[in-house]
Each structure stands twice: as structure tokens, then as C-alpha cells.
CSV table of C-alpha atoms and ligand atoms in Angstrom, one decimal:
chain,number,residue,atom,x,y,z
E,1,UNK,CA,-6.3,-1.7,25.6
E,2,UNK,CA,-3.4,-3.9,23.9
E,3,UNK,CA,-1.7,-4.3,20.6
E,4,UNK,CA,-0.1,-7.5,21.7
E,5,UNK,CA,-0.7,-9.9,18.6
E,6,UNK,CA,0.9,-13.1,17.0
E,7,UNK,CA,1.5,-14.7,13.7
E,8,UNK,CA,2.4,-18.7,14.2
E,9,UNK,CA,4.6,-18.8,17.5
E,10,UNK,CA,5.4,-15.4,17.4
E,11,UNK,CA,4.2,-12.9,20.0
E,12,UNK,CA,4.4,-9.2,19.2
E,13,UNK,CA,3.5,-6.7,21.5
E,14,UNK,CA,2.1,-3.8,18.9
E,15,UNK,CA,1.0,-4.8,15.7
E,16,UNK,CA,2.8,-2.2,14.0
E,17,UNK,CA,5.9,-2.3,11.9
E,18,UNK,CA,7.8,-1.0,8.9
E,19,UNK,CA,7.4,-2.0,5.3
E,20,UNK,CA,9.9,-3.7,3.9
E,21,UNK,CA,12.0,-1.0,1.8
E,22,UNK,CA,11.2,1.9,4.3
E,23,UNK,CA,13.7,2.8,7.1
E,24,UNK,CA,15.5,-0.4,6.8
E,25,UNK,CA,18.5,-0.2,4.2
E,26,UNK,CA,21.4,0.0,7.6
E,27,UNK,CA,21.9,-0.8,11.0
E,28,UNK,CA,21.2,2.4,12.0
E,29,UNK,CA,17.9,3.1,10.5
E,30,UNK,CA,16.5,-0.7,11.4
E,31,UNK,CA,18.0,0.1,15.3
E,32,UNK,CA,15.6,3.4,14.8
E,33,UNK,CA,12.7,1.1,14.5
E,34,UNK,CA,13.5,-1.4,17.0
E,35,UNK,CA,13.9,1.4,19.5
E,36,UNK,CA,10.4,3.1,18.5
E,37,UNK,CA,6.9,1.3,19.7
E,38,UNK,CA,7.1,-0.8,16.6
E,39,UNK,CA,6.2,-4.6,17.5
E,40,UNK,CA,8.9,-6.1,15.4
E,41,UNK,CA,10.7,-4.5,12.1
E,42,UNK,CA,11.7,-6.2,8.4
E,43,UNK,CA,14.9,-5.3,6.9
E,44,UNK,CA,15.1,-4.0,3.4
E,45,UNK,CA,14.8,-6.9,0.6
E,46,UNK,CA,18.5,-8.6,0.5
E,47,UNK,CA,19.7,-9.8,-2.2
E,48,UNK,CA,23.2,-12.6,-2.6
E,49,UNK,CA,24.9,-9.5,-3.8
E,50,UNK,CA,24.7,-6.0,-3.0
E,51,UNK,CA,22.8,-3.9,-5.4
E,52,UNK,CA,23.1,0.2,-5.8
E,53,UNK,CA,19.8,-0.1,-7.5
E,54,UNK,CA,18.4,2.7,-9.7
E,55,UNK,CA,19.5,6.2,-10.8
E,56,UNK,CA,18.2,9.0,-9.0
E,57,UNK,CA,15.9,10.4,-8.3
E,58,UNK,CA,14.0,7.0,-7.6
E,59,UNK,CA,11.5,8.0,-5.0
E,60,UNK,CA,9.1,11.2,-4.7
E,61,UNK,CA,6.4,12.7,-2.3
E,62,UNK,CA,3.0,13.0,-4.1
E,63,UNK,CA,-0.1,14.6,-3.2
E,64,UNK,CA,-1.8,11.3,-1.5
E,65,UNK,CA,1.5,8.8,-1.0
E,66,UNK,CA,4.7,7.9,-2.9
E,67,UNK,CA,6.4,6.8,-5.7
E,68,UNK,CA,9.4,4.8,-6.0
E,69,UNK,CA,11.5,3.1,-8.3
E,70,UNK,CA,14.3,2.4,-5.9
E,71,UNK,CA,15.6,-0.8,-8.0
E,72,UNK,CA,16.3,-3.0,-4.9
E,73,UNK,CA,19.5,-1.1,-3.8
E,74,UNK,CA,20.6,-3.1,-0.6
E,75,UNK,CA,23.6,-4.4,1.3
E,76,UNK,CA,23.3,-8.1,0.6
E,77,UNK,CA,22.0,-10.8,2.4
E,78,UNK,CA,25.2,-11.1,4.6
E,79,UNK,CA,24.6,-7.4,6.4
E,80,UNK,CA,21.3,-8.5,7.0
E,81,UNK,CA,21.8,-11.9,8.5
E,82,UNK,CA,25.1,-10.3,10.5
E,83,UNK,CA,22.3,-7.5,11.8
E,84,UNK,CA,19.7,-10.0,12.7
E,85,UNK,CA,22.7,-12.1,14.8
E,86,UNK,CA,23.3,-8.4,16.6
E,87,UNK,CA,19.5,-8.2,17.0
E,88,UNK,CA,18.7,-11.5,18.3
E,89,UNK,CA,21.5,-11.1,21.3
E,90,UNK,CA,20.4,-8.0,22.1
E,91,UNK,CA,16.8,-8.8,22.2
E,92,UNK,CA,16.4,-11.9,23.7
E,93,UNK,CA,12.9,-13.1,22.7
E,94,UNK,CA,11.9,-10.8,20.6
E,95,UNK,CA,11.5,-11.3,16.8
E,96,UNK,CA,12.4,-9.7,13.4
E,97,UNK,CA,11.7,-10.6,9.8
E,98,UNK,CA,14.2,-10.9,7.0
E,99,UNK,CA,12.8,-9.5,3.8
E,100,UNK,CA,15.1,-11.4,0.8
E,101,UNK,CA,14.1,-12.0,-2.9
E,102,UNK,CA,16.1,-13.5,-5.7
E,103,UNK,CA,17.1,-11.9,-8.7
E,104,UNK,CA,16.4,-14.8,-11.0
E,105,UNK,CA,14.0,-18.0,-9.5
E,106,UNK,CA,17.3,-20.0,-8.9
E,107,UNK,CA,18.6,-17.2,-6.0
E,108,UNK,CA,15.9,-18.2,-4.7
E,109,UNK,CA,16.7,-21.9,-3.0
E,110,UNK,CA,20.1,-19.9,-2.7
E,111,UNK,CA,19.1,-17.6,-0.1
E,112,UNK,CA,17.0,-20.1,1.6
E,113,UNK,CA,20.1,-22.1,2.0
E,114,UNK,CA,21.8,-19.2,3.4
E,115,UNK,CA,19.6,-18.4,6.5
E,116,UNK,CA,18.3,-22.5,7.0
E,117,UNK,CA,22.5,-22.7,7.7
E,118,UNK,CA,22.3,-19.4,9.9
E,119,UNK,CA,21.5,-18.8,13.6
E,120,UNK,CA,18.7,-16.7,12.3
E,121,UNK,CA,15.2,-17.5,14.5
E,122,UNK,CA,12.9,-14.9,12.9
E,123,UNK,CA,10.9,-14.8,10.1
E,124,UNK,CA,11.8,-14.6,6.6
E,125,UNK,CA,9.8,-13.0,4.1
E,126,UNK,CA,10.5,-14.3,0.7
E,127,UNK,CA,10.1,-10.8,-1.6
E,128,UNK,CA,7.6,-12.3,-4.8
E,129,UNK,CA,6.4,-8.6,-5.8
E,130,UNK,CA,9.2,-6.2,-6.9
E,131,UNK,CA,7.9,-3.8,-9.2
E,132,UNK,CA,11.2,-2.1,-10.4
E,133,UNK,CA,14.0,-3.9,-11.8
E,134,UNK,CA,13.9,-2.9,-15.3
E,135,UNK,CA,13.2,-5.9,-17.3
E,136,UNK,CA,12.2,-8.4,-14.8
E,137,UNK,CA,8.4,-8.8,-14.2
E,138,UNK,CA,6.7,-9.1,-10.7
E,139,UNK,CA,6.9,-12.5,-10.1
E,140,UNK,CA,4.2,-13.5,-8.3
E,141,UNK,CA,1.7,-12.2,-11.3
E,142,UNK,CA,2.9,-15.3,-12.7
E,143,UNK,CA,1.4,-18.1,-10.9
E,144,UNK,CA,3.6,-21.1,-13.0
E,145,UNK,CA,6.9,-19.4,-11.9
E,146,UNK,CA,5.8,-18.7,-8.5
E,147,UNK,CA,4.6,-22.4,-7.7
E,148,UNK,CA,8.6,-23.0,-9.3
E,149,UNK,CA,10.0,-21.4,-6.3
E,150,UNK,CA,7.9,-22.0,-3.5
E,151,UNK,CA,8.7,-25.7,-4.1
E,152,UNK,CA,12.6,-25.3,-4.6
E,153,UNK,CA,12.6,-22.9,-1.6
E,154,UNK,CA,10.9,-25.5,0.8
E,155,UNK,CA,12.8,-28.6,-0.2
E,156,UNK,CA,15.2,-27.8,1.8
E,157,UNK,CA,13.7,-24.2,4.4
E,158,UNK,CA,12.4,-25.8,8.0
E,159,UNK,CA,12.0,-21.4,9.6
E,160,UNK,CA,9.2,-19.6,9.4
E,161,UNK,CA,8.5,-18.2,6.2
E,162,UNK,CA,6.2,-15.9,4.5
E,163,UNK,CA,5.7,-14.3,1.1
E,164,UNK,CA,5.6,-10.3,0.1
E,165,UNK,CA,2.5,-10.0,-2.6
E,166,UNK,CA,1.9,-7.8,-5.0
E,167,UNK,CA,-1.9,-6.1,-5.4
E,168,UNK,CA,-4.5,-8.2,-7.5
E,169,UNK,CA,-7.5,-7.2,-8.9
E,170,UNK,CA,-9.4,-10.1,-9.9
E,171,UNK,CA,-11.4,-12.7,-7.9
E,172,UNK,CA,-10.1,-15.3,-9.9
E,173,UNK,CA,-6.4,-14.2,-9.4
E,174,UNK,CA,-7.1,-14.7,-5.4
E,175,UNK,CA,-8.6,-18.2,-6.0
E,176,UNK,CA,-5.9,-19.1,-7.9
E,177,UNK,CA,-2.6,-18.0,-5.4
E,178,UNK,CA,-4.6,-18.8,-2.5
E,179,UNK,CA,-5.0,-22.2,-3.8
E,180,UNK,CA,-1.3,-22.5,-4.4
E,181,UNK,CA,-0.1,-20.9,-1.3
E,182,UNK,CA,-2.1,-23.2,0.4
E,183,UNK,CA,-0.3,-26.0,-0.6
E,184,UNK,CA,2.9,-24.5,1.0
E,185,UNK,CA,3.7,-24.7,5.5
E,186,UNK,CA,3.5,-21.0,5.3
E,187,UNK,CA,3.5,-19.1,8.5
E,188,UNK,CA,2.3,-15.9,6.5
E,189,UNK,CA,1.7,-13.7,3.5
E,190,UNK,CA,2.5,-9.4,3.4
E,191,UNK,CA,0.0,-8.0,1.2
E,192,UNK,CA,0.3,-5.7,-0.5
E,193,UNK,CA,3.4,-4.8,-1.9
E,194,UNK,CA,3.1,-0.8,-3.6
E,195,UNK,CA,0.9,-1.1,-7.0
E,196,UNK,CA,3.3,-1.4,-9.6
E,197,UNK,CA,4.4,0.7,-12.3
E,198,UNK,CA,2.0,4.0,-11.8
E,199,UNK,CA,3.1,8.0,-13.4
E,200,UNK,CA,3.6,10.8,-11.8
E,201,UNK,CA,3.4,14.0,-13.8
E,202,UNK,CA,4.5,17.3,-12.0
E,203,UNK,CA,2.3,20.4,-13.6
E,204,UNK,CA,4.9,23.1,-13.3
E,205,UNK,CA,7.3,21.3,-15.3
E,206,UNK,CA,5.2,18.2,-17.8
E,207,UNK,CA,7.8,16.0,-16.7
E,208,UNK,CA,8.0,12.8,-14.7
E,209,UNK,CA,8.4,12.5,-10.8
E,210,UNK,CA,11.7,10.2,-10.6
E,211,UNK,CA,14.0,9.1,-13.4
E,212,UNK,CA,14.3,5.2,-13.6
E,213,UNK,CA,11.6,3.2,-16.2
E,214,UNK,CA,10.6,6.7,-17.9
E,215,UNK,CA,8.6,7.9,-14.3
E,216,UNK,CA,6.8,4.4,-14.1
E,217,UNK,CA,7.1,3.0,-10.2
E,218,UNK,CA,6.0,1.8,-7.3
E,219,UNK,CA,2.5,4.0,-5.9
E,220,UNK,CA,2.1,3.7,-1.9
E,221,UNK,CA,0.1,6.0,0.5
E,222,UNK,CA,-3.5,6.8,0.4
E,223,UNK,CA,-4.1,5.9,-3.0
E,224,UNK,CA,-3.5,2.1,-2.1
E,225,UNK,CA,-5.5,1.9,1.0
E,226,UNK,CA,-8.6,0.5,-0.9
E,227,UNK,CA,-6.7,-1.9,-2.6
E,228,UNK,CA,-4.8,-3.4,0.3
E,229,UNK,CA,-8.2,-3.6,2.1
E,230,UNK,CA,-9.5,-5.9,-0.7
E,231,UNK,CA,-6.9,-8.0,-0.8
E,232,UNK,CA,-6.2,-8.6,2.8
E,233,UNK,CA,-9.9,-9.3,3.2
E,234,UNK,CA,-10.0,-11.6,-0.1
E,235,UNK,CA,-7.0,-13.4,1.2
E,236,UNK,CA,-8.4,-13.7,4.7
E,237,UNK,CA,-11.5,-15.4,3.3
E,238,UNK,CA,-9.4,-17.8,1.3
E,239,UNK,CA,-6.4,-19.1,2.9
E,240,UNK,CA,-5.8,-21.7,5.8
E,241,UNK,CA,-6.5,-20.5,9.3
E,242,UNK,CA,-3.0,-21.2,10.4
E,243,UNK,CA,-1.6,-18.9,7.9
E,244,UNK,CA,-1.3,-15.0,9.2
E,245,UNK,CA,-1.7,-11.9,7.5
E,246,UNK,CA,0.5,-9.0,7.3
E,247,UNK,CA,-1.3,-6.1,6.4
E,248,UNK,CA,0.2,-3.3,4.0
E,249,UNK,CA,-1.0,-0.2,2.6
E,250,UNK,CA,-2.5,3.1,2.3
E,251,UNK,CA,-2.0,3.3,6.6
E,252,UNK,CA,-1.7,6.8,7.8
E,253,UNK,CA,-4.3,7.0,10.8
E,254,UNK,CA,-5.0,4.8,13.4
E,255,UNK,CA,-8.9,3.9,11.7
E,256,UNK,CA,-6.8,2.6,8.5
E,257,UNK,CA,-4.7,0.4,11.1
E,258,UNK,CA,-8.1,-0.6,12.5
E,259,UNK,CA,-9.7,-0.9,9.1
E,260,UNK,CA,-7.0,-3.6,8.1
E,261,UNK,CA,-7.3,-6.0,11.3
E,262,UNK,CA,-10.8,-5.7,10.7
E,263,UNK,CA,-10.3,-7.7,7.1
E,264,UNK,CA,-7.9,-10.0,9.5
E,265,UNK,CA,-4.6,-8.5,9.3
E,266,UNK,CA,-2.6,-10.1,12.2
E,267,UNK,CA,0.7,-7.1,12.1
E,268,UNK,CA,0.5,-3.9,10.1
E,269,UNK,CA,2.7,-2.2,8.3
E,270,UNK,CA,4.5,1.2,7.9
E,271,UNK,CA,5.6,2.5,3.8
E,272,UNK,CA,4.6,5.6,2.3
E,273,UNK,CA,3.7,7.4,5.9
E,274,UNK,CA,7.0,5.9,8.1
E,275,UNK,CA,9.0,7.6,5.1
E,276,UNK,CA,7.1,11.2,4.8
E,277,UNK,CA,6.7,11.3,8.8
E,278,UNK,CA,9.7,9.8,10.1
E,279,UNK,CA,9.8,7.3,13.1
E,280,UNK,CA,7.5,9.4,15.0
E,281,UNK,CA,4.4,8.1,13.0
E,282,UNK,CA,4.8,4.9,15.3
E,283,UNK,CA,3.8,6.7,18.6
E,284,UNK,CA,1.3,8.5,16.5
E,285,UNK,CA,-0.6,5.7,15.0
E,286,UNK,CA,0.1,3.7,18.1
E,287,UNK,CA,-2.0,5.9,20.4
E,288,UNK,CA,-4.5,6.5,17.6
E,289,UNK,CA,-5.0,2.3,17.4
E,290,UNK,CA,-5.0,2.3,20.7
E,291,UNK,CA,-7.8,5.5,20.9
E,292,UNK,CA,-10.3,4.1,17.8
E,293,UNK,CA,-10.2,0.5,20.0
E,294,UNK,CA,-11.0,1.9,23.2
E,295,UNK,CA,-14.1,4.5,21.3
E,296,UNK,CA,-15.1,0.6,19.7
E,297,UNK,CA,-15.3,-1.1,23.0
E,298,UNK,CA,-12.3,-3.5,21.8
E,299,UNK,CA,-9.5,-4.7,24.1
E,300,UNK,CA,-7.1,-6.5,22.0
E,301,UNK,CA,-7.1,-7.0,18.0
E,302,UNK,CA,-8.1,-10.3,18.0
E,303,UNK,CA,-11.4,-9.4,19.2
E,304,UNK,CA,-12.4,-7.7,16.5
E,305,UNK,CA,-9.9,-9.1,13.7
E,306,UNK,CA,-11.6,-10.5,10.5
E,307,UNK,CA,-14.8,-8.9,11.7
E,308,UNK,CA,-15.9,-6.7,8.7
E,309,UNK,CA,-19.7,-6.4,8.8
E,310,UNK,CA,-21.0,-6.6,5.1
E,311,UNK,CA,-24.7,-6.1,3.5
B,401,RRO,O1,13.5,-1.6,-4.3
B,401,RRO,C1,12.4,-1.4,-4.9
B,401,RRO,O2,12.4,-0.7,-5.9
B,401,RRO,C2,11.2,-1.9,-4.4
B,401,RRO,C3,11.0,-3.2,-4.0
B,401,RRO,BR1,12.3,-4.4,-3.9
B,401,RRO,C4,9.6,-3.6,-3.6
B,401,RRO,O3,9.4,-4.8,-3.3
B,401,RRO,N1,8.6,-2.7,-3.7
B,401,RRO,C5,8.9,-1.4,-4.0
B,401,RRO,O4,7.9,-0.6,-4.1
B,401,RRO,N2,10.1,-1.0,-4.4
């Protein structure tokens, strides 16, 4: 059995990476994941400037997955580029992803700029989906502003690109941005980001899990898994063949891995379970992939990618 797997010209061998946001803020922790059975790793969402983010506590464990409201704290689109330089020298054909998002449409372009004029030979992943910056809506709920930035971003962006998206919920809502990412030479989309602004009440105490927004954040872990299935599938079913998926949420066995190639993920990422487990849940979910494939009579993932059986 092999995990080997590709989105555009890229060639990972294991489908699995982390989410943007988890294990990924320093060199360190993204050297971690390049040093684990991961395929390939994302760093944490870069902004122009760095950003602290939100007060703490910002994330918490909860019975079935996570919530955060982190506030994109990160070290600026500079560490990330200077990492990914590192990276690429030391890993001569190999390939990451650089997770950025603007935090106003015009940054946008911006940061596109930035890495067109880099060395950088990965894949960028344009963040559209951030649920937690107090006062600033997720942006690709709104389909005007989104269309906005895809155009300014690829006047000038010839790399591989992608976009991070956020959970819909509607069949119309995945006609619609299917229809307009299609008009765009995307490489890929990463869906979904967590499902924005849940609550988290702990019994002992009535009070909220984390402090940011009044409790309101980001919900990742088992309760997502449903939800990420839908909209890989719905996505899958709607968007040019040439465009790959990265599949995202509610993973925390190898059948929920399995699960999401089967509704045509390409890669498959790591949140809520790479941050409660700790690197070790990539050898784990690794063998488990590699276990559920062998029981299915399956040799690689594109054998059975896309291959949901419905009524
Ligand atoms: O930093 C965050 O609060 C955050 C981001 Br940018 C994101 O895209 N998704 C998320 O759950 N948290």
C-alpha cells in the first residue's frame, strides 16, 4: 500500500499534513512536521506584519474537538518566506505550502507580490476563512468581495495557488463559489476551515471556554467531520478536474482519512487531533490509512478517491 498522491505538479509521498494554524507558528514546530511521516506541511497564516493575536486563553480542549479564537497571531510573512528558503535547500524536491491572508482585501495583491518576487517554489494557500478577528467577517461568505481579490491576486501571481474555505451549508452557496473559483488557474482549494464562531460552556463554572469575542470561535474535531465531508464531496462534484482538493476536518482515525479521499480529497489535513495528540498522530493515522486500504483491497488513493457509493 501507498500514500503517494499529487495536487497539480506536485508529488507527495503521504497524503497527510497539518492544518494551517496547528504546529506551525516557528521553525521549530514546522521542522517537527517535516521530520514526522507528514507528506508536506503549511505554515501558520502570515500576515505583512506580525500579529500577537488575541488574549488568552484563545484555544480549549472540548469533549469531541477544539475551540479557538487564536486571532491570527503569527510572525509575518517574512519568517515564513525566510523558513520556506531554509526548507527548500534542505529538501531538494520536496514541497511545502505557504498559508497567507490579508488583513484588509488590498494585503491581499500585497502578499502575492511578495512571494511572485521570492524564490519560493511551493504552494501558496491564500487564507479566505478566518473566523476570529474581531470585527472582520469571514471573507469568503461574501462571494462579491471574494471575486475582488482572486482577480487582484492573479493579475500579477504566475505560482501555484490555492484558497483556505470556510464551511457552507447550502447547495446554492457551492454553486455559486464553485462557479467563481472556476473562473480562476487554481491549483487547489483547503476545505474546510474550523466552523466559525461556535460556544463552549464549561458546567462546573457557567462560564465560557476561552476569552476573546465573549467564548465565540473557531469548532474543529469530531464535531466538523460531517461537515467537511459535505463539502469536499459538494466541491468535488463541482469544480474543474484540474483543480485538487485538500481535505480538512473532523480527522482523528485513519477511516475519517479514508472517508475524505473517498469524497475526492487529494492531501488531508491534521487540526484539532495534531494539536490534542501531538506529532505522533502522524505515524498513527498513517498506519491506520495505510491498514483501512489494505482491509478495502486499495493500493494507492487514487484508486478509490472520489468513489463514494450513494443510493
Ligand atoms: O488565527 C486564528 O484565529 C484562526 C485562523 Br487565521 C483560521 O483560519 N482558522 C481558525 O480556526 N483560527
Amino acid at each position: 500500500v501507498s500514500l503517494q498522491t499529487t495536487l497539480g505538479d506536485h508529488s507527495f509521498t503521504n497524503v497527510f499534513m497539518n492544518a494551517s494554524g496547528v504546529h506551525c507558528m516557528t521553525a521549530a514546530e514546522l521542522d517537527e512536521v517535516a521530520a514526522s511521516p507528514a507528506g508536506t506541511l503549511v505554515t501558520k497564516t502570515g500576515t505583512l506584519e506580525p500579529r500577537t493575536g488575541n488574549p488568552e486563553p484563545r484555544f480549549a480542549v472540548l469533549e469531541l474537538g477544539t475551540i479557538n479564537s487564536m486571532g491570527l497571531p503569527n510572525k509575518g510573512i517574512d519568517y515564513y518566506l525566510d523558513y520556506a528558503a531554509a526548507f527548500q535547500a534542505r529538501h531538494p524536491g520536496q514541497t511545502m505550502f505557504l498559508s497567507v491572508a490579508g488583513m484588509k482585501p488590498a494585503d491581499f495583491p500585497l502578499l502575492a507580490e511578495k512571494i511572485q518576487a521570492s524564490g519560493f517554489t511551493g504552494l501558496t494557500e491564500f487564507n479566505l476563512s478566518c473566523p476570529n478577528v474581531p470585527g472582520k467577517p469571514q471573507i469568503a461568505y461574501d462571494f462579491e468581495t471574494t471575486q475582488e481579490i482572486l482577480t487582484a491576486i492573479f493579475k500579477g501571481f504566475k505560482k501555484a495557488a490555492g484558497v483556505k474555505l470556510p464551511p457552507y451549508f447550502d447547495l446554492a452557496q457551492f454553486d455559486q463559489m464553485a462557479a467563481l473559483l472556476n473562473q480562476y488557474p487554481l491549483t487547489f482549494i483547503n476545505s474546510i476551515n474550523s466552523l466559525g464562531n461556535g460556544l463552549w460552556i464549561d458546567p462546573a463554572t457557567d462560564t465560557a471556554a476561552i476569552r476573546p469575542k465573549g467564548g465565540f470561535g473557531g469548532i474543529g474535531g469530531q464535531y466538523a467531520k460531517p461537515i467537511a465531508l459535505a463539502n469536499v464531496r459538494a466541491f468535488r462534484q463541482r469544480l474543474r478536474a484540474d483543480i485538487g482538493i485538500i481535505g480538512t476536518g473532523g480527522v482523528t482515525s485513519g477511516r475519517d482519512a479514508y472517508d475524505l479521499i473517498l469524497c475526492g480529497a487529494n492531501l488531508v489535513s491534521l487540526g484539532s487531533i495534531l494539536a490534542t495528540e501531538g506529532i505522533s498522530a502522524f505515524t498513527r493515522l498513517t498506519a491506520e490509512l495505510e491498514a483501512e486500504m489494505a482491509k478495502q483491497g486499495y493500493a494507492t488513493p487514487a484508486a478509490f478517491r472520489g468513489q463514494l457509493k450513494t443510493l
